[in-house]
JSON list of C-alpha atoms in Angstrom, two decimals:
[
{"chain": "Z", "resi": 1, "resn": "MET", "atom": "CA", "xyz": [0.00, 0.00, 0.00]},
{"chain": "Z", "resi": 2, "resn": "GLY", "atom": "CA", "xyz": [1.33, 3.40, -0.97]},
{"chain": "Z", "resi": 3, "resn": "LYS", "atom": "CA", "xyz": [1.71, 6.11, 1.64]},
{"chain": "Z", "resi": 4, "resn": "ILE", "atom": "CA", "xyz": [-0.81, 8.90, 1.05]},
{"chain": "Z", "resi": 5, "resn": "ILE", "atom": "CA", "xyz": [0.48, 12.36, 1.97]},
{"chain": "Z", "resi": 6, "resn": "ALA", "atom": "CA", "xyz": [-1.60, 15.54, 1.80]},
{"chain": "Z", "resi": 7, "resn": "ILE", "atom": "CA", "xyz": [0.37, 18.75, 1.27]},
{"chain": "Z", "resi": 8, "resn": "ALA", "atom": "CA", "xyz": [-1.75, 21.34, 3.01]},
{"chain": "Z", "resi": 9, "resn": "ASN", "atom": "CA", "xyz": [-1.82, 24.81, 4.47]},
{"chain": "Z", "resi": 10, "resn": "GLN", "atom": "CA", "xyz": [-4.87, 27.08, 4.25]},
{"chain": "Z", "resi": 11, "resn": "LYS", "atom": "CA", "xyz": [-2.53, 30.04, 3.72]},
{"chain": "Z", "resi": 12, "resn": "GLY", "atom": "CA", "xyz": [-1.89, 30.71, 0.03]},
{"chain": "Z", "resi": 13, "resn": "GLY", "atom": "CA", "xyz": [1.53, 31.30, -1.49]},
{"chain": "Z", "resi": 14, "resn": "VAL", "atom": "CA", "xyz": [3.53, 29.09, 0.88]},
{"chain": "Z", "resi": 15, "resn": "GLY", "atom": "CA", "xyz": [4.78, 26.68, -1.79]},
{"chain": "Z", "resi": 16, "resn": "LYS", "atom": "CA", "xyz": [2.30, 23.77, -1.59]},
{"chain": "Z", "resi": 17, "resn": "THR", "atom": "CA", "xyz": [2.15, 23.14, -5.33]},
{"chain": "Z", "resi": 18, "resn": "THR", "atom": "CA", "xyz": [5.89, 23.75, -5.82]},
{"chain": "Z", "resi": 19, "resn": "THR", "atom": "CA", "xyz": [6.54, 21.20, -3.07]},
{"chain": "Z", "resi": 20, "resn": "THR", "atom": "CA", "xyz": [4.10, 18.68, -4.58]},
{"chain": "Z", "resi": 21, "resn": "ILE", "atom": "CA", "xyz": [5.50, 18.96, -8.12]},
{"chain": "Z", "resi": 22, "resn": "ASN", "atom": "CA", "xyz": [9.15, 18.76, -7.10]},
{"chain": "Z", "resi": 23, "resn": "LEU", "atom": "CA", "xyz": [8.93, 16.29, -4.22]},
{"chain": "Z", "resi": 24, "resn": "ALA", "atom": "CA", "xyz": [6.96, 13.89, -6.46]},
{"chain": "Z", "resi": 25, "resn": "ALA", "atom": "CA", "xyz": [9.54, 14.15, -9.27]},
{"chain": "Z", "resi": 26, "resn": "SER", "atom": "CA", "xyz": [12.37, 13.61, -6.76]},
{"chain": "Z", "resi": 27, "resn": "LEU", "atom": "CA", "xyz": [10.65, 10.56, -5.23]},
{"chain": "Z", "resi": 28, "resn": "ALA", "atom": "CA", "xyz": [10.24, 9.11, -8.75]},
{"chain": "Z", "resi": 29, "resn": "ALA", "atom": "CA", "xyz": [13.94, 9.82, -9.45]},
{"chain": "Z", "resi": 30, "resn": "GLU", "atom": "CA", "xyz": [14.76, 7.86, -6.28]},
{"chain": "Z", "resi": 31, "resn": "GLY", "atom": "CA", "xyz": [12.91, 4.87, -7.77]},
{"chain": "Z", "resi": 32, "resn": "LYS", "atom": "CA", "xyz": [9.61, 5.31, -5.93]},
{"chain": "Z", "resi": 33, "resn": "LYS", "atom": "CA", "xyz": [6.44, 4.84, -7.98]},
{"chain": "Z", "resi": 34, "resn": "THR", "atom": "CA", "xyz": [4.54, 8.05, -7.28]},
{"chain": "Z", "resi": 35, "resn": "LEU", "atom": "CA", "xyz": [1.14, 9.59, -8.00]},
{"chain": "Z", "resi": 36, "resn": "ILE", "atom": "CA", "xyz": [0.13, 13.25, -7.72]},
{"chain": "Z", "resi": 37, "resn": "ILE", "atom": "CA", "xyz": [-3.55, 14.03, -7.11]},
{"chain": "Z", "resi": 38, "resn": "ASP", "atom": "CA", "xyz": [-4.23, 17.66, -7.98]},
{"chain": "Z", "resi": 39, "resn": "ALA", "atom": "CA", "xyz": [-7.04, 18.57, -5.56]},
{"chain": "Z", "resi": 40, "resn": "ASP", "atom": "CA", "xyz": [-6.83, 22.31, -6.22]},
{"chain": "Z", "resi": 41, "resn": "PRO", "atom": "CA", "xyz": [-9.28, 23.99, -8.66]},
{"chain": "Z", "resi": 42, "resn": "GLN", "atom": "CA", "xyz": [-6.43, 26.26, -9.82]},
{"chain": "Z", "resi": 43, "resn": "ALA", "atom": "CA", "xyz": [-4.93, 23.10, -11.38]},
{"chain": "Z", "resi": 44, "resn": "ASN", "atom": "CA", "xyz": [-1.37, 24.40, -11.00]},
{"chain": "Z", "resi": 45, "resn": "ALA", "atom": "CA", "xyz": [0.13, 20.96, -10.35]},
{"chain": "Z", "resi": 46, "resn": "THR", "atom": "CA", "xyz": [-1.47, 19.84, -13.64]},
{"chain": "Z", "resi": 47, "resn": "SER", "atom": "CA", "xyz": [-0.19, 22.80, -15.69]},
{"chain": "Z", "resi": 48, "resn": "GLY", "atom": "CA", "xyz": [3.16, 22.60, -13.85]},
{"chain": "Z", "resi": 49, "resn": "TYR", "atom": "CA", "xyz": [3.71, 19.30, -15.67]},
{"chain": "Z", "resi": 50, "resn": "GLY", "atom": "CA", "xyz": [2.68, 20.82, -19.00]},
{"chain": "Z", "resi": 51, "resn": "ILE", "atom": "CA", "xyz": [-0.58, 18.85, -19.08]},
{"chain": "Z", "resi": 52, "resn": "ASP", "atom": "CA", "xyz": [-3.54, 20.55, -20.75]},
{"chain": "Z", "resi": 53, "resn": "PRO", "atom": "CA", "xyz": [-6.66, 19.89, -18.64]},
{"chain": "Z", "resi": 54, "resn": "LYS", "atom": "CA", "xyz": [-8.71, 19.65, -21.87]},
{"chain": "Z", "resi": 55, "resn": "SER", "atom": "CA", "xyz": [-6.61, 16.68, -23.00]},
{"chain": "Z", "resi": 56, "resn": "MET", "atom": "CA", "xyz": [-7.55, 14.57, -19.96]},
{"chain": "Z", "resi": 57, "resn": "ALA", "atom": "CA", "xyz": [-10.34, 12.01, -20.38]},
{"chain": "Z", "resi": 58, "resn": "SER", "atom": "CA", "xyz": [-11.26, 12.49, -16.71]},
{"chain": "Z", "resi": 59, "resn": "SER", "atom": "CA", "xyz": [-10.00, 14.48, -13.76]},
{"chain": "Z", "resi": 60, "resn": "ILE", "atom": "CA", "xyz": [-10.28, 14.50, -9.98]},
{"chain": "Z", "resi": 61, "resn": "TYR", "atom": "CA", "xyz": [-13.63, 16.27, -10.43]},
{"chain": "Z", "resi": 62, "resn": "GLU", "atom": "CA", "xyz": [-15.19, 13.24, -12.16]},
{"chain": "Z", "resi": 63, "resn": "CYS", "atom": "CA", "xyz": [-13.65, 10.91, -9.55]},
{"chain": "Z", "resi": 64, "resn": "LEU", "atom": "CA", "xyz": [-15.24, 12.89, -6.71]},
{"chain": "Z", "resi": 65, "resn": "VAL", "atom": "CA", "xyz": [-18.57, 13.97, -8.18]},
{"chain": "Z", "resi": 66, "resn": "ASP", "atom": "CA", "xyz": [-19.41, 11.31, -10.80]},
{"chain": "Z", "resi": 67, "resn": "ASP", "atom": "CA", "xyz": [-17.70, 8.32, -9.11]},
{"chain": "Z", "resi": 68, "resn": "TYR", "atom": "CA", "xyz": [-15.31, 7.79, -12.03]},
{"chain": "Z", "resi": 69, "resn": "PRO", "atom": "CA", "xyz": [-12.69, 5.17, -11.08]},
{"chain": "Z", "resi": 70, "resn": "MET", "atom": "CA", "xyz": [-9.39, 6.78, -10.21]},
{"chain": "Z", "resi": 71, "resn": "ASP", "atom": "CA", "xyz": [-7.62, 3.81, -11.75]},
{"chain": "Z", "resi": 72, "resn": "GLY", "atom": "CA", "xyz": [-7.68, 4.93, -15.38]},
{"chain": "Z", "resi": 73, "resn": "SER", "atom": "CA", "xyz": [-7.88, 8.65, -14.63]},
{"chain": "Z", "resi": 74, "resn": "GLN", "atom": "CA", "xyz": [-4.08, 8.93, -14.25]},
{"chain": "Z", "resi": 75, "resn": "VAL", "atom": "CA", "xyz": [-1.95, 10.47, -16.98]},
{"chain": "Z", "resi": 76, "resn": "ALA", "atom": "CA", "xyz": [1.78, 9.90, -17.41]},
{"chain": "Z", "resi": 77, "resn": "THR", "atom": "CA", "xyz": [4.16, 12.80, -16.78]},
{"chain": "Z", "resi": 78, "resn": "CYS", "atom": "CA", "xyz": [7.61, 13.64, -18.16]},
{"chain": "Z", "resi": 79, "resn": "CYS", "atom": "CA", "xyz": [9.16, 11.68, -15.26]},
{"chain": "Z", "resi": 80, "resn": "ASP", "atom": "CA", "xyz": [9.41, 7.89, -15.34]},
{"chain": "Z", "resi": 81, "resn": "GLY", "atom": "CA", "xyz": [7.40, 6.33, -12.53]},
{"chain": "Z", "resi": 82, "resn": "LEU", "atom": "CA", "xyz": [5.32, 9.45, -11.90]},
{"chain": "Z", "resi": 83, "resn": "ASP", "atom": "CA", "xyz": [1.61, 9.72, -12.78]},
{"chain": "Z", "resi": 84, "resn": "LEU", "atom": "CA", "xyz": [-0.89, 12.49, -12.18]},
{"chain": "Z", "resi": 85, "resn": "VAL", "atom": "CA", "xyz": [-4.65, 12.68, -11.65]},
{"chain": "Z", "resi": 86, "resn": "GLY", "atom": "CA", "xyz": [-5.24, 16.18, -12.93]},
{"chain": "Z", "resi": 87, "resn": "SER", "atom": "CA", "xyz": [-7.61, 18.97, -11.99]},
{"chain": "Z", "resi": 88, "resn": "ARG", "atom": "CA", "xyz": [-9.82, 21.40, -13.89]},
{"chain": "Z", "resi": 89, "resn": "ILE", "atom": "CA", "xyz": [-11.48, 24.68, -12.95]},
{"chain": "Z", "resi": 90, "resn": "ASP", "atom": "CA", "xyz": [-14.85, 22.89, -12.57]},
{"chain": "Z", "resi": 91, "resn": "LEU", "atom": "CA", "xyz": [-13.45, 21.38, -9.36]},
{"chain": "Z", "resi": 92, "resn": "ALA", "atom": "CA", "xyz": [-14.37, 24.74, -7.79]},
{"chain": "Z", "resi": 93, "resn": "GLY", "atom": "CA", "xyz": [-18.04, 23.65, -7.95]},
{"chain": "Z", "resi": 94, "resn": "ALA", "atom": "CA", "xyz": [-17.40, 20.21, -6.49]},
{"chain": "Z", "resi": 95, "resn": "GLU", "atom": "CA", "xyz": [-17.71, 21.41, -2.88]},
{"chain": "Z", "resi": 96, "resn": "ILE", "atom": "CA", "xyz": [-21.40, 22.26, -3.46]},
{"chain": "Z", "resi": 97, "resn": "GLU", "atom": "CA", "xyz": [-22.04, 19.04, -5.42]},
{"chain": "Z", "resi": 98, "resn": "LEU", "atom": "CA", "xyz": [-20.50, 16.91, -2.67]},
{"chain": "Z", "resi": 99, "resn": "ILE", "atom": "CA", "xyz": [-22.70, 18.37, 0.09]},
{"chain": "Z", "resi": 100, "resn": "ASN", "atom": "CA", "xyz": [-25.59, 15.95, -0.50]},
{"chain": "Z", "resi": 101, "resn": "LYS", "atom": "CA", "xyz": [-23.40, 12.88, -1.06]},
{"chain": "Z", "resi": 102, "resn": "PRO", "atom": "CA", "xyz": [-23.58, 10.22, 1.64]},
{"chain": "Z", "resi": 103, "resn": "SER", "atom": "CA", "xyz": [-20.39, 10.10, 3.72]},
{"chain": "Z", "resi": 104, "resn": "ARG", "atom": "CA", "xyz": [-19.21, 13.15, 1.78]},
{"chain": "Z", "resi": 105, "resn": "GLU", "atom": "CA", "xyz": [-15.93, 13.51, 3.70]},
{"chain": "Z", "resi": 106, "resn": "ASN", "atom": "CA", "xyz": [-14.85, 9.99, 2.62]},
{"chain": "Z", "resi": 107, "resn": "VAL", "atom": "CA", "xyz": [-15.40, 10.25, -1.14]},
{"chain": "Z", "resi": 108, "resn": "LEU", "atom": "CA", "xyz": [-11.70, 10.78, -1.99]},
{"chain": "Z", "resi": 109, "resn": "LYS", "atom": "CA", "xyz": [-10.62, 8.07, 0.48]},
{"chain": "Z", "resi": 110, "resn": "LYS", "atom": "CA", "xyz": [-12.78, 5.49, -1.31]},
{"chain": "Z", "resi": 111, "resn": "SER", "atom": "CA", "xyz": [-11.57, 6.65, -4.71]},
{"chain": "Z", "resi": 112, "resn": "VAL", "atom": "CA", "xyz": [-7.86, 6.53, -3.79]},
{"chain": "Z", "resi": 113, "resn": "ALA", "atom": "CA", "xyz": [-8.19, 3.05, -2.24]},
{"chain": "Z", "resi": 114, "resn": "ALA", "atom": "CA", "xyz": [-8.44, 1.55, -5.74]},
{"chain": "Z", "resi": 115, "resn": "VAL", "atom": "CA", "xyz": [-4.96, 2.79, -6.76]},
{"chain": "Z", "resi": 116, "resn": "ALA", "atom": "CA", "xyz": [-3.10, 2.85, -3.42]},
{"chain": "Z", "resi": 117, "resn": "GLY", "atom": "CA", "xyz": [-1.54, -0.58, -4.03]},
{"chain": "Z", "resi": 118, "resn": "LYS", "atom": "CA", "xyz": [0.08, 0.56, -7.30]},
{"chain": "Z", "resi": 119, "resn": "TYR", "atom": "CA", "xyz": [2.22, 3.34, -5.82]},
{"chain": "Z", "resi": 120, "resn": "ASP", "atom": "CA", "xyz": [4.86, 3.85, -3.14]},
{"chain": "Z", "resi": 121, "resn": "TYR", "atom": "CA", "xyz": [3.77, 7.45, -2.53]},
{"chain": "Z", "resi": 122, "resn": "ILE", "atom": "CA", "xyz": [0.60, 9.37, -3.35]},
{"chain": "Z", "resi": 123, "resn": "LEU", "atom": "CA", "xyz": [0.85, 13.15, -2.89]},
{"chain": "Z", "resi": 124, "resn": "ILE", "atom": "CA", "xyz": [-2.34, 15.24, -2.72]},
{"chain": "Z", "resi": 125, "resn": "ASP", "atom": "CA", "xyz": [-1.93, 18.92, -3.58]},
{"chain": "Z", "resi": 126, "resn": "CYS", "atom": "CA", "xyz": [-4.58, 20.76, -1.53]},
{"chain": "Z", "resi": 127, "resn": "SER", "atom": "CA", "xyz": [-6.16, 24.13, -2.23]},
{"chain": "Z", "resi": 128, "resn": "PRO", "atom": "CA", "xyz": [-5.45, 27.09, 0.09]},
{"chain": "Z", "resi": 129, "resn": "SER", "atom": "CA", "xyz": [-8.67, 26.63, 2.06]},
{"chain": "Z", "resi": 130, "resn": "LEU", "atom": "CA", "xyz": [-10.07, 24.30, 4.69]},
{"chain": "Z", "resi": 131, "resn": "GLY", "atom": "CA", "xyz": [-13.17, 23.45, 2.61]},
{"chain": "Z", "resi": 132, "resn": "LEU", "atom": "CA", "xyz": [-14.74, 20.07, 1.91]},
{"chain": "Z", "resi": 133, "resn": "ILE", "atom": "CA", "xyz": [-12.19, 18.98, -0.70]},
{"chain": "Z", "resi": 134, "resn": "THR", "atom": "CA", "xyz": [-9.28, 19.66, 1.67]},
{"chain": "Z", "resi": 135, "resn": "VAL", "atom": "CA", "xyz": [-11.20, 17.80, 4.40]},
{"chain": "Z", "resi": 136, "resn": "ASN", "atom": "CA", "xyz": [-11.54, 14.90, 1.92]},
{"chain": "Z", "resi": 137, "resn": "ALA", "atom": "CA", "xyz": [-7.78, 15.00, 1.28]},
{"chain": "Z", "resi": 138, "resn": "LEU", "atom": "CA", "xyz": [-6.95, 14.96, 5.01]},
{"chain": "Z", "resi": 139, "resn": "THR", "atom": "CA", "xyz": [-9.46, 12.15, 5.59]},
{"chain": "Z", "resi": 140, "resn": "ALA", "atom": "CA", "xyz": [-7.87, 10.09, 2.79]},
{"chain": "Z", "resi": 141, "resn": "ALA", "atom": "CA", "xyz": [-4.27, 10.77, 3.86]},
{"chain": "Z", "resi": 142, "resn": "ASP", "atom": "CA", "xyz": [-1.96, 8.84, 6.17]},
{"chain": "Z", "resi": 143, "resn": "SER", "atom": "CA", "xyz": [-0.05, 12.02, 6.93]},
{"chain": "Z", "resi": 144, "resn": "VAL", "atom": "CA", "xyz": [0.29, 15.70, 6.07]},
{"chain": "Z", "resi": 145, "resn": "ILE", "atom": "CA", "xyz": [3.26, 17.83, 5.06]},
{"chain": "Z", "resi": 146, "resn": "ILE", "atom": "CA", "xyz": [2.78, 21.47, 6.07]},
{"chain": "Z", "resi": 147, "resn": "PRO", "atom": "CA", "xyz": [4.84, 23.93, 4.00]},
{"chain": "Z", "resi": 148, "resn": "VAL", "atom": "CA", "xyz": [5.64, 27.06, 6.02]},
{"chain": "Z", "resi": 149, "resn": "GLN", "atom": "CA", "xyz": [6.96, 30.18, 4.32]},
{"chain": "Z", "resi": 150, "resn": "ALA", "atom": "CA", "xyz": [9.95, 31.73, 6.06]},
{"chain": "Z", "resi": 151, "resn": "GLU", "atom": "CA", "xyz": [7.99, 34.86, 7.01]},
{"chain": "Z", "resi": 152, "resn": "TYR", "atom": "CA", "xyz": [6.43, 36.02, 10.26]},
{"chain": "Z", "resi": 153, "resn": "PHE", "atom": "CA", "xyz": [2.76, 35.80, 9.20]},
{"chain": "Z", "resi": 154, "resn": "ALA", "atom": "CA", "xyz": [3.22, 32.20, 8.04]},
{"chain": "Z", "resi": 155, "resn": "LEU", "atom": "CA", "xyz": [3.44, 31.07, 11.66]},
{"chain": "Z", "resi": 156, "resn": "GLU", "atom": "CA", "xyz": [0.07, 32.62, 12.50]},
{"chain": "Z", "resi": 157, "resn": "GLY", "atom": "CA", "xyz": [-1.92, 30.30, 10.22]},
{"chain": "Z", "resi": 158, "resn": "ILE", "atom": "CA", "xyz": [-0.43, 27.10, 11.63]},
{"chain": "Z", "resi": 159, "resn": "THR", "atom": "CA", "xyz": [-2.67, 27.10, 14.72]},
{"chain": "Z", "resi": 160, "resn": "LYS", "atom": "CA", "xyz": [-5.84, 27.07, 12.61]},
{"chain": "Z", "resi": 161, "resn": "LEU", "atom": "CA", "xyz": [-4.55, 24.22, 10.45]},
{"chain": "Z", "resi": 162, "resn": "LEU", "atom": "CA", "xyz": [-3.43, 22.18, 13.47]},
{"chain": "Z", "resi": 163, "resn": "ASN", "atom": "CA", "xyz": [-6.90, 22.64, 14.97]},
{"chain": "Z", "resi": 164, "resn": "THR", "atom": "CA", "xyz": [-8.49, 21.33, 11.74]},
{"chain": "Z", "resi": 165, "resn": "ILE", "atom": "CA", "xyz": [-6.12, 18.35, 11.76]},
{"chain": "Z", "resi": 166, "resn": "ARG", "atom": "CA", "xyz": [-7.07, 17.68, 15.39]},
{"chain": "Z", "resi": 167, "resn": "ILE", "atom": "CA", "xyz": [-10.80, 17.70, 14.52]},
{"chain": "Z", "resi": 168, "resn": "ILE", "atom": "CA", "xyz": [-10.29, 15.41, 11.50]},
{"chain": "Z", "resi": 169, "resn": "LYS", "atom": "CA", "xyz": [-8.18, 13.07, 13.63]},
{"chain": "Z", "resi": 170, "resn": "SER", "atom": "CA", "xyz": [-10.88, 12.85, 16.30]},
{"chain": "Z", "resi": 171, "resn": "LYS", "atom": "CA", "xyz": [-13.89, 12.54, 13.97]},
{"chain": "Z", "resi": 172, "resn": "LEU", "atom": "CA", "xyz": [-12.85, 11.23, 10.55]},
{"chain": "Z", "resi": 173, "resn": "ASN", "atom": "CA", "xyz": [-9.31, 9.87, 10.38]},
{"chain": "Z", "resi": 174, "resn": "PRO", "atom": "CA", "xyz": [-7.77, 8.74, 13.70]},
{"chain": "Z", "resi": 175, "resn": "ASN", "atom": "CA", "xyz": [-4.59, 7.59, 11.91]},
{"chain": "Z", "resi": 176, "resn": "LEU", "atom": "CA", "xyz": [-3.73, 11.01, 10.43]},
{"chain": "Z", "resi": 177, "resn": "GLU", "atom": "CA", "xyz": [-0.22, 12.11, 11.45]},
{"chain": "Z", "resi": 178, "resn": "ILE", "atom": "CA", "xyz": [1.88, 15.17, 10.73]},
{"chain": "Z", "resi": 179, "resn": "GLU", "atom": "CA", "xyz": [4.66, 14.01, 8.41]},
{"chain": "Z", "resi": 180, "resn": "GLY", "atom": "CA", "xyz": [6.52, 17.23, 8.97]},
{"chain": "Z", "resi": 181, "resn": "PHE", "atom": "CA", "xyz": [6.73, 21.00, 8.72]},
{"chain": "Z", "resi": 182, "resn": "LEU", "atom": "CA", "xyz": [8.71, 22.14, 5.68]},
{"chain": "Z", "resi": 183, "resn": "LEU", "atom": "CA", "xyz": [10.31, 25.58, 5.61]},
{"chain": "Z", "resi": 184, "resn": "THR", "atom": "CA", "xyz": [9.96, 27.06, 2.10]},
{"chain": "Z", "resi": 185, "resn": "MET", "atom": "CA", "xyz": [11.22, 30.21, 0.33]},
{"chain": "Z", "resi": 186, "resn": "TYR", "atom": "CA", "xyz": [14.12, 30.27, 2.78]},
{"chain": "Z", "resi": 187, "resn": "ASP", "atom": "CA", "xyz": [16.82, 32.93, 2.46]},
{"chain": "Z", "resi": 188, "resn": "ALA", "atom": "CA", "xyz": [19.72, 32.14, 4.81]},
{"chain": "Z", "resi": 189, "resn": "ARG", "atom": "CA", "xyz": [20.92, 35.78, 4.61]},
{"chain": "Z", "resi": 190, "resn": "LEU", "atom": "CA", "xyz": [17.81, 37.03, 6.41]},
{"chain": "Z", "resi": 191, "resn": "ARG", "atom": "CA", "xyz": [17.85, 36.98, 10.19]},
{"chain": "Z", "resi": 192, "resn": "LEU", "atom": "CA", "xyz": [14.04, 36.60, 10.22]},
{"chain": "Z", "resi": 193, "resn": "ALA", "atom": "CA", "xyz": [14.20, 33.40, 8.11]},
{"chain": "Z", "resi": 194, "resn": "ASN", "atom": "CA", "xyz": [16.67, 31.88, 10.57]},
{"chain": "Z", "resi": 195, "resn": "GLN", "atom": "CA", "xyz": [14.54, 32.99, 13.53]},
{"chain": "Z", "resi": 196, "resn": "ILE", "atom": "CA", "xyz": [11.45, 31.33, 12.05]},
{"chain": "Z", "resi": 197, "resn": "TYR", "atom": "CA", "xyz": [13.37, 28.09, 11.47]},
{"chain": "Z", "resi": 198, "resn": "GLU", "atom": "CA", "xyz": [14.62, 28.14, 15.07]},
{"chain": "Z", "resi": 199, "resn": "GLU", "atom": "CA", "xyz": [11.12, 28.93, 16.33]},
{"chain": "Z", "resi": 200, "resn": "LEU", "atom": "CA", "xyz": [9.62, 26.03, 14.35]},
{"chain": "Z", "resi": 201, "resn": "LYS", "atom": "CA", "xyz": [12.34, 23.67, 15.56]},
{"chain": "Z", "resi": 202, "resn": "GLY", "atom": "CA", "xyz": [11.91, 24.84, 19.14]},
{"chain": "Z", "resi": 203, "resn": "HIS", "atom": "CA", "xyz": [8.16, 24.35, 19.03]},
{"chain": "Z", "resi": 204, "resn": "PHE", "atom": "CA", "xyz": [7.79, 21.20, 16.91]},
{"chain": "Z", "resi": 205, "resn": "GLY", "atom": "CA", "xyz": [11.23, 19.58, 17.29]},
{"chain": "Z", "resi": 206, "resn": "PRO", "atom": "CA", "xyz": [11.74, 16.47, 15.13]},
{"chain": "Z", "resi": 207, "resn": "MET", "atom": "CA", "xyz": [8.50, 17.19, 13.24]},
{"chain": "Z", "resi": 208, "resn": "VAL", "atom": "CA", "xyz": [10.38, 19.89, 11.28]},
{"chain": "Z", "resi": 209, "resn": "PHE", "atom": "CA", "xyz": [12.23, 18.59, 8.22]},
{"chain": "Z", "resi": 210, "resn": "ASP", "atom": "CA", "xyz": [16.00, 19.15, 8.32]},
{"chain": "Z", "resi": 211, "resn": "THR", "atom": "CA", "xyz": [15.79, 20.05, 4.62]},
{"chain": "Z", "resi": 212, "resn": "VAL", "atom": "CA", "xyz": [14.76, 23.63, 3.86]},
{"chain": "Z", "resi": 213, "resn": "ILE", "atom": "CA", "xyz": [13.63, 24.82, 0.43]},
{"chain": "Z", "resi": 214, "resn": "PRO", "atom": "CA", "xyz": [15.50, 27.97, -0.62]},
{"chain": "Z", "resi": 215, "resn": "ARG", "atom": "CA", "xyz": [14.22, 30.86, -2.71]},
{"chain": "Z", "resi": 216, "resn": "ASN", "atom": "CA", "xyz": [15.47, 29.90, -6.16]},
{"chain": "Z", "resi": 217, "resn": "ILE", "atom": "CA", "xyz": [14.81, 31.47, -9.56]},
{"chain": "Z", "resi": 218, "resn": "ARG", "atom": "CA", "xyz": [15.07, 28.13, -11.43]},
{"chain": "Z", "resi": 219, "resn": "LEU", "atom": "CA", "xyz": [12.43, 26.67, -9.11]},
{"chain": "Z", "resi": 220, "resn": "SER", "atom": "CA", "xyz": [10.13, 29.56, -10.00]},
{"chain": "Z", "resi": 221, "resn": "GLU", "atom": "CA", "xyz": [10.82, 29.31, -13.74]},
{"chain": "Z", "resi": 222, "resn": "ALA", "atom": "CA", "xyz": [10.38, 25.53, -14.11]},
{"chain": "Z", "resi": 223, "resn": "PRO", "atom": "CA", "xyz": [6.51, 25.37, -14.02]},
{"chain": "Z", "resi": 224, "resn": "SER", "atom": "CA", "xyz": [6.21, 27.85, -16.92]},
{"chain": "Z", "resi": 225, "resn": "HIS", "atom": "CA", "xyz": [8.10, 25.24, -18.99]},
{"chain": "Z", "resi": 226, "resn": "GLY", "atom": "CA", "xyz": [5.80, 22.45, -17.75]},
{"chain": "Z", "resi": 227, "resn": "LEU", "atom": "CA", "xyz": [8.70, 20.74, -15.96]},
{"chain": "Z", "resi": 228, "resn": "PRO", "atom": "CA", "xyz": [9.78, 19.99, -12.40]},
{"chain": "Z", "resi": 229, "resn": "ALA", "atom": "CA", "xyz": [13.08, 21.62, -11.36]},
{"chain": "Z", "resi": 230, "resn": "ILE", "atom": "CA", "xyz": [14.89, 18.27, -11.37]},
{"chain": "Z", "resi": 231, "resn": "VAL", "atom": "CA", "xyz": [14.27, 18.06, -15.16]},
{"chain": "Z", "resi": 232, "resn": "TYR", "atom": "CA", "xyz": [14.48, 21.79, -15.95]},
{"chain": "Z", "resi": 233, "resn": "ASP", "atom": "CA", "xyz": [17.78, 22.37, -14.13]},
{"chain": "Z", "resi": 234, "resn": "PRO", "atom": "CA", "xyz": [18.96, 19.32, -12.14]},
{"chain": "Z", "resi": 235, "resn": "VAL", "atom": "CA", "xyz": [21.91, 21.13, -10.51]},
{"chain": "Z", "resi": 236, "resn": "SER", "atom": "CA", "xyz": [19.92, 24.15, -9.29]},
{"chain": "Z", "resi": 237, "resn": "ARG", "atom": "CA", "xyz": [19.49, 24.62, -5.54]},
{"chain": "Z", "resi": 238, "resn": "GLY", "atom": "CA", "xyz": [15.73, 24.29, -5.98]},
{"chain": "Z", "resi": 239, "resn": "ALA", "atom": "CA", "xyz": [16.16, 20.84, -7.56]},
{"chain": "Z", "resi": 240, "resn": "THR", "atom": "CA", "xyz": [18.81, 19.53, -5.17]},
{"chain": "Z", "resi": 241, "resn": "SER", "atom": "CA", "xyz": [16.89, 20.65, -2.08]},
{"chain": "Z", "resi": 242, "resn": "HIS", "atom": "CA", "xyz": [13.83, 18.65, -3.19]},
{"chain": "Z", "resi": 243, "resn": "VAL", "atom": "CA", "xyz": [16.00, 15.58, -3.86]},
{"chain": "Z", "resi": 244, "resn": "SER", "atom": "CA", "xyz": [17.32, 15.99, -0.31]},
{"chain": "Z", "resi": 245, "resn": "LEU", "atom": "CA", "xyz": [13.72, 16.28, 0.96]},
{"chain": "Z", "resi": 246, "resn": "ALA", "atom": "CA", "xyz": [12.71, 13.10, -0.92]},
{"chain": "Z", "resi": 247, "resn": "ARG", "atom": "CA", "xyz": [15.64, 11.20, 0.60]},
{"chain": "Z", "resi": 248, "resn": "GLU", "atom": "CA", "xyz": [14.78, 12.50, 4.08]},
{"chain": "Z", "resi": 249, "resn": "LEU", "atom": "CA", "xyz": [11.16, 11.41, 3.61]},
{"chain": "Z", "resi": 250, "resn": "ILE", "atom": "CA", "xyz": [12.14, 7.93, 2.33]},
{"chain": "Z", "resi": 251, "resn": "SER", "atom": "CA", "xyz": [14.62, 7.46, 5.18]},
{"chain": "Z", "resi": 252, "resn": "LYS", "atom": "CA", "xyz": [12.02, 8.60, 7.76]},
{"chain": "Z", "resi": 253, "resn": "ASN", "atom": "CA", "xyz": [9.49, 6.10, 6.44]},
{"chain": "Z", "resi": 254, "resn": "ALA", "atom": "CA", "xyz": [12.03, 3.27, 6.27]},
{"chain": "Z", "resi": 255, "resn": "SER", "atom": "CA", "xyz": [12.84, 3.52, 9.99]}
]
């Protein structure tokens, strides 16, 4: 059974999609069969791999709303061993359409169960909200990676997210764990960035990944070419930091 990891933070612009795209590619490069589920109506993880949503026979929307099987909804990416279940803008309406579904918080969990045995890792890119689709992602997941931007306000949103995780753990998914906090957009020259890292470490200890993701122009450029950084510029700091993150994640799950 593959490990299902939601990448979530209700604060926008913290690097959720960048983390999903590049961690998935790095896991695949390390020989792990990996699947991305793009559960964000903005569909940035889909376009970040150069996949046109119109070219997909079905997307996560059909899996959630119309009970399409997820097995068969995957498309191949430019990376060997990495598939993607894409998203479209119509996913924005799925929250309303799911409201009357029986056991509406478990729809994604049931859908993912059909493919979980085919992959080592399944990464779910969540939207920057704590709506029903994100609740579905956290209910389906074994664990959650929380990207935290190296800025003061980023710390403020963590409490709300942790509270949501606590509620989901108590009511919907007792096995949900925090895989780790990941510091993103890190600039070692800034005293504030170092303070935030120390504060996170002091508060959450071993739950904070040792790997930090630096601000990196190649990392920002890569999605406009429809490529992960590891393909666009394998020696860039953005690419190598995600390879380091993938290795840290694999090693953590092997122990």
